[in-house]
Short mmCIF file of C-alpha atoms in Angstrom, two decimals:
data_model
loop_
_atom_site.label_atom_id
_atom_site.label_comp_id
_atom_site.label_asym_id
_atom_site.label_seq_id
_atom_site.Cartn_x
_atom_site.Cartn_y
_atom_site.Cartn_z
CA MET A 1 12.80 -12.54 -19.02
CA PRO A 2 9.83 -11.22 -20.97
CA GLU A 3 10.72 -11.01 -24.64
CA GLN A 4 10.67 -7.43 -25.80
CA PRO A 5 10.37 -6.66 -29.47
CA HIS A 6 13.14 -4.64 -31.04
CA SER A 7 10.72 -2.94 -33.40
CA GLY A 8 7.73 -0.83 -32.58
CA GLY A 9 7.25 2.06 -30.22
CA PHE A 10 7.50 2.32 -26.48
CA ALA A 11 3.77 1.64 -26.04
CA ASP A 12 4.05 -1.59 -28.02
CA GLN A 13 7.03 -2.77 -25.98
CA LEU A 14 5.30 -1.84 -22.71
CA GLY A 15 2.22 -3.71 -23.80
CA THR A 16 4.31 -6.79 -24.50
CA VAL A 17 5.99 -6.60 -21.08
CA ILE A 18 2.86 -6.19 -18.99
CA SER A 19 0.83 -8.71 -21.00
CA THR A 20 3.32 -11.50 -20.36
CA ILE A 21 1.55 -14.20 -18.34
CA SER A 22 3.46 -15.74 -15.46
CA SER A 23 2.66 -18.83 -13.49
CA PRO A 24 0.94 -18.15 -10.15
CA PRO A 25 3.37 -18.00 -7.21
CA THR A 26 4.33 -21.34 -5.69
CA TRP A 27 3.73 -22.08 -2.02
CA TRP A 28 7.43 -21.77 -1.19
CA LEU A 29 7.69 -18.35 -2.88
CA LEU A 30 4.64 -17.15 -0.94
CA LEU A 31 6.17 -18.50 2.26
CA ILE A 32 9.56 -16.84 1.67
CA THR A 33 8.12 -13.48 0.66
CA GLY A 34 5.56 -13.62 3.46
CA LEU A 35 8.24 -14.25 6.08
CA LEU A 36 10.35 -11.49 4.58
CA ALA A 37 7.41 -9.08 4.75
CA VAL A 38 6.82 -9.98 8.42
CA PHE A 39 10.51 -9.43 9.15
CA ILE A 40 10.50 -6.07 7.35
CA ARG A 41 7.37 -4.86 9.09
CA PHE A 42 7.90 -6.19 12.60
CA ALA A 43 11.58 -6.91 13.19
CA GLY A 44 13.80 -5.40 10.54
CA ARG A 45 15.75 -2.42 11.82
CA TRP A 46 17.42 -1.68 8.51
CA PHE A 47 14.66 -2.97 6.24
CA TRP A 48 11.91 -1.14 8.14
CA GLN A 49 12.16 1.70 5.60
CA ALA A 50 10.45 -0.57 3.04
CA ASN A 51 7.19 0.10 4.89
CA VAL A 52 7.17 3.46 3.11
CA LEU A 53 5.21 1.66 0.37
CA THR A 54 2.29 1.18 2.78
CA THR A 55 2.55 4.81 3.87
CA ILE A 56 2.43 6.06 0.29
CA VAL A 57 -0.64 3.93 -0.46
CA HIS A 58 -2.26 5.14 2.78
CA GLU A 59 -1.83 8.80 1.84
CA ALA A 60 -2.75 8.14 -1.79
CA ALA A 61 -6.04 6.64 -0.57
CA HIS A 62 -6.84 9.84 1.33
CA ALA A 63 -6.00 11.84 -1.78
CA LEU A 64 -8.05 9.66 -4.13
CA VAL A 65 -11.17 9.80 -1.96
CA SER A 66 -10.77 13.55 -1.54
CA LEU A 67 -10.55 14.01 -5.30
CA LEU A 68 -13.58 11.79 -5.90
CA CYS A 69 -15.55 13.73 -3.27
CA GLY A 70 -14.57 17.11 -4.70
CA GLY A 71 -12.24 18.10 -1.88
CA GLY A 72 -9.11 18.34 -3.99
CA VAL A 73 -5.55 17.67 -2.86
CA ARG A 74 -3.01 20.30 -1.94
CA GLN A 75 -0.03 18.17 -1.04
CA ILE A 76 1.16 14.75 0.10
CA MET A 77 4.13 14.56 2.44
CA ILE A 78 5.98 11.40 3.47
CA THR A 79 7.49 12.30 6.83
CA SER A 80 8.84 8.83 7.75
CA PRO A 81 8.42 5.21 6.64
CA ASP A 82 5.48 4.98 9.05
CA SER A 83 3.83 8.37 8.70
CA GLY A 84 2.70 10.91 6.18
CA VAL A 85 0.32 13.80 5.67
CA CYS A 86 -2.29 14.52 3.00
CA MET A 87 -3.41 18.15 2.81
CA TYR A 88 -6.70 19.01 1.13
CA ARG A 89 -7.83 22.09 -0.78
CA TRP A 90 -11.47 22.34 0.20
CA MET A 91 -13.80 21.21 2.94
CA VAL A 92 -16.22 18.40 2.14
CA THR A 93 -19.36 17.11 3.83
CA ARG A 94 -19.15 15.14 7.06
CA GLY A 95 -19.97 11.88 5.29
CA GLU A 96 -17.27 12.45 2.70
CA ALA A 97 -14.75 13.34 5.40
CA MET A 98 -15.61 10.08 7.17
CA VAL A 99 -14.93 7.99 4.03
CA ARG A 100 -11.72 9.93 3.43
CA SER A 101 -10.45 9.27 6.94
CA PHE A 102 -11.40 5.60 6.93
CA ALA A 103 -9.77 4.92 3.54
CA GLY A 104 -6.21 5.50 4.75
CA TYR A 105 -5.82 2.42 6.96
CA ALA A 106 -8.14 0.29 4.85
CA MET A 107 -6.67 0.85 1.39
CA PRO A 108 -3.27 -0.88 1.74
CA ALA A 109 -4.90 -4.21 2.64
CA LEU A 110 -7.47 -3.78 -0.13
CA ALA A 111 -4.64 -3.05 -2.57
CA GLY A 112 -2.87 -6.16 -1.30
CA LEU A 113 -6.00 -8.19 -2.03
CA GLY A 114 -5.99 -6.74 -5.54
CA CYS A 115 -2.37 -7.86 -5.93
CA ALA A 116 -3.37 -11.37 -4.82
CA ALA A 117 -6.12 -11.45 -7.45
CA LEU A 118 -3.64 -10.44 -10.16
CA LEU A 119 -1.03 -12.95 -8.98
CA SER A 120 -3.53 -15.81 -8.89
CA ASN A 121 -4.26 -15.18 -12.57
CA GLY A 122 -0.62 -14.87 -13.62
CA TYR A 123 -0.48 -11.09 -13.90
CA ALA A 124 2.56 -10.38 -11.74
CA SER A 125 3.75 -7.72 -14.19
CA TRP A 126 0.49 -5.84 -13.72
CA VAL A 127 1.21 -5.51 -10.01
CA LEU A 128 4.49 -3.72 -10.80
CA PHE A 129 2.86 -1.62 -13.52
CA ALA A 130 0.09 -0.54 -11.14
CA GLY A 131 2.69 0.31 -8.50
CA ALA A 132 4.61 2.49 -10.96
CA LEU A 133 1.39 4.27 -11.96
CA VAL A 134 0.50 4.98 -8.32
CA MET A 135 3.95 6.48 -7.71
CA LEU A 136 3.60 8.61 -10.85
CA ALA A 137 0.23 9.91 -9.67
CA VAL A 138 1.57 10.70 -6.19
CA LEU A 139 4.48 12.62 -7.75
CA LEU A 140 1.95 15.14 -9.05
CA VAL A 141 1.03 16.22 -5.52
CA VAL A 142 4.32 16.07 -3.61
CA ARG A 143 6.08 19.36 -3.01
CA ASP A 144 8.96 18.72 -0.61
CA GLY A 145 12.30 17.22 -1.60
CA VAL A 146 12.23 14.25 0.78
CA SER A 147 8.82 13.04 -0.36
CA LEU A 148 9.81 13.56 -3.98
CA LEU A 149 12.95 11.48 -3.54
CA VAL A 150 11.16 8.67 -1.70
CA VAL A 151 8.38 8.35 -4.27
CA LEU A 152 10.89 8.52 -7.13
CA ILE A 153 12.95 5.70 -5.63
CA VAL A 154 9.94 3.43 -5.11
CA GLY A 155 8.57 4.22 -8.56
CA ALA A 156 11.98 3.66 -10.18
CA LEU A 157 12.24 0.26 -8.47
CA PHE A 158 8.88 -0.82 -9.88
CA ALA A 159 9.67 0.50 -13.36
CA THR A 160 13.19 -0.95 -13.49
CA VAL A 161 12.15 -4.44 -12.44
CA LEU A 162 9.13 -4.31 -14.75
CA TRP A 163 11.13 -3.28 -17.81
CA TRP A 164 14.42 -5.12 -17.39
CA GLY A 165 13.77 -7.77 -14.76
CA PRO A 166 13.22 -11.44 -15.59
CA LEU A 167 9.80 -12.90 -15.06
CA TRP A 168 10.79 -14.71 -11.87
CA LEU A 169 11.81 -11.35 -10.39
CA HIS A 170 8.44 -9.86 -11.38
CA LEU A 171 6.78 -12.70 -9.51
CA GLY A 172 8.98 -12.39 -6.44
CA LEU A 173 8.67 -8.61 -6.09
CA ALA A 174 4.92 -8.68 -6.76
CA SER A 175 4.47 -11.33 -4.05
CA LEU A 176 6.48 -9.28 -1.56
CA VAL A 177 4.48 -6.16 -2.41
CA MET A 178 1.27 -8.09 -1.85
CA TRP A 179 2.35 -9.20 1.63
CA LEU A 180 3.68 -5.78 2.61
CA LEU A 181 0.35 -4.20 1.72
CA LEU A 182 -1.77 -6.91 3.34
CA ILE A 183 -0.04 -6.71 6.74
CA GLY A 184 1.42 -3.21 6.58
CA GLU A 185 -1.25 -1.49 8.64
CA ILE A 186 -1.52 -4.11 11.40
CA PRO A 187 1.10 -2.33 13.52
CA GLY A 188 -0.08 0.99 12.09
CA VAL A 189 -3.53 0.63 13.67
CA TRP A 190 -1.92 -0.67 16.86
CA ASP A 191 0.10 2.55 17.06
CA LEU A 192 -3.19 4.44 17.16
CA VAL A 193 -4.36 2.24 20.03
CA ARG A 194 -1.09 2.77 21.91
CA ASP A 195 -1.26 6.53 21.44
CA ARG A 196 -4.49 6.57 23.48
CA PHE A 197 -2.48 5.49 26.53
CA SER A 198 0.47 7.80 25.98
CA SER A 199 0.55 11.22 27.58
CA GLU A 200 3.31 12.31 25.19
CA VAL A 201 1.39 11.86 21.93
CA ALA A 202 -1.31 14.20 20.67
CA PHE A 203 -3.75 11.77 19.05
CA GLU A 204 -6.38 14.43 18.30
CA THR A 205 -5.11 14.71 14.73
CA ASP A 206 -5.18 11.07 13.65
CA ASP A 207 -7.75 9.32 11.47
CA ALA A 208 -9.56 7.63 14.37
CA TRP A 209 -10.08 11.00 16.07
CA SER A 210 -11.35 12.50 12.81
CA LEU A 211 -13.84 9.65 12.47
CA TYR A 212 -15.00 10.16 16.06
CA CYS A 213 -15.55 13.86 15.40
CA ASN A 214 -17.54 13.17 12.24
CA THR A 215 -19.61 10.22 13.47
CA GLY A 216 -19.63 10.30 17.26
CA LEU A 217 -18.51 6.65 17.31
CA PRO A 218 -15.51 6.10 19.61
CA ALA A 219 -12.07 5.19 18.31
CA PRO A 220 -12.26 1.47 19.33
CA VAL A 221 -15.08 1.01 16.82
CA TRP A 222 -12.80 2.19 14.04
CA PHE A 223 -9.84 0.16 15.27
CA ALA A 224 -12.04 -2.93 15.07
CA ALA A 225 -13.35 -1.93 11.64
CA TRP A 226 -9.83 -1.47 10.24
CA TYR A 227 -8.68 -4.78 11.66
CA GLY A 228 -11.82 -6.36 10.24
CA VAL A 229 -10.96 -5.09 6.75
CA ILE A 230 -7.34 -6.25 7.09
CA GLY A 231 -8.39 -9.68 8.36
CA TRP A 232 -10.95 -10.11 5.59
CA CYS A 233 -8.40 -9.12 2.92
CA CYS A 234 -5.82 -11.59 4.28
CA TRP A 235 -8.43 -14.35 4.39
CA GLU A 236 -9.61 -13.72 0.83
CA ALA A 237 -6.03 -13.45 -0.44
CA PHE A 238 -5.22 -16.82 1.14
CA TRP A 239 -8.08 -18.53 -0.65
CA LEU A 240 -7.25 -16.81 -3.92
CA LEU A 241 -3.69 -18.13 -3.86
CA TRP A 242 -4.05 -21.41 -1.97
CA PRO A 243 -5.58 -23.42 -4.86
CA VAL A 244 -2.76 -22.41 -7.20
CA ALA A 245 0.22 -22.31 -4.83
#
């Protein structure tokens, strides 16, 4: 467990916790957490709710791009572990709307790649710290009770393990988070593909439809682009961690 000084303020203790260097994850830890992430995302009936992390990052990406483009954010809602809504305050240009729509399905894998970079350098605690900060930022723009509770639970998990958890638990949770983010949107994009062949689903409100409206490029182009980003992130994460695993 990271040694925490008994003297000094909260900032000093936090600095000590997050600056503790861990060893990079071993190959067997990556294998176990990777298999667990696959089970959670593709087969776990009870553990499927853990995918809410990917959903929060997805909606946070929309919100971040909107803020950077001057569109503002009205509200983020987490409606289920697999779906959410980001409401904006102002209209933006067509190009900005395109980036905002594309960011949702791309950001979780990019965040997972960032986690891999931190893990490869021994900064597992930084993964948890970054996760807690993201949840804190999202809390500022949630308005409904369900979303508030979900984000609080995820943020509390990150903060609790970061502050009181032993270093091996930091490493294990950070590795699982990395995998969940890297593969989280693989079935998410596939759901968009499947919706195109379902007469019961109104797909005219999803991100692929928004991109089609703003660019004229059909949805399959964007499906391929998202899978390209996910595949590239997984490939780069593998080579970041393989030499040290």
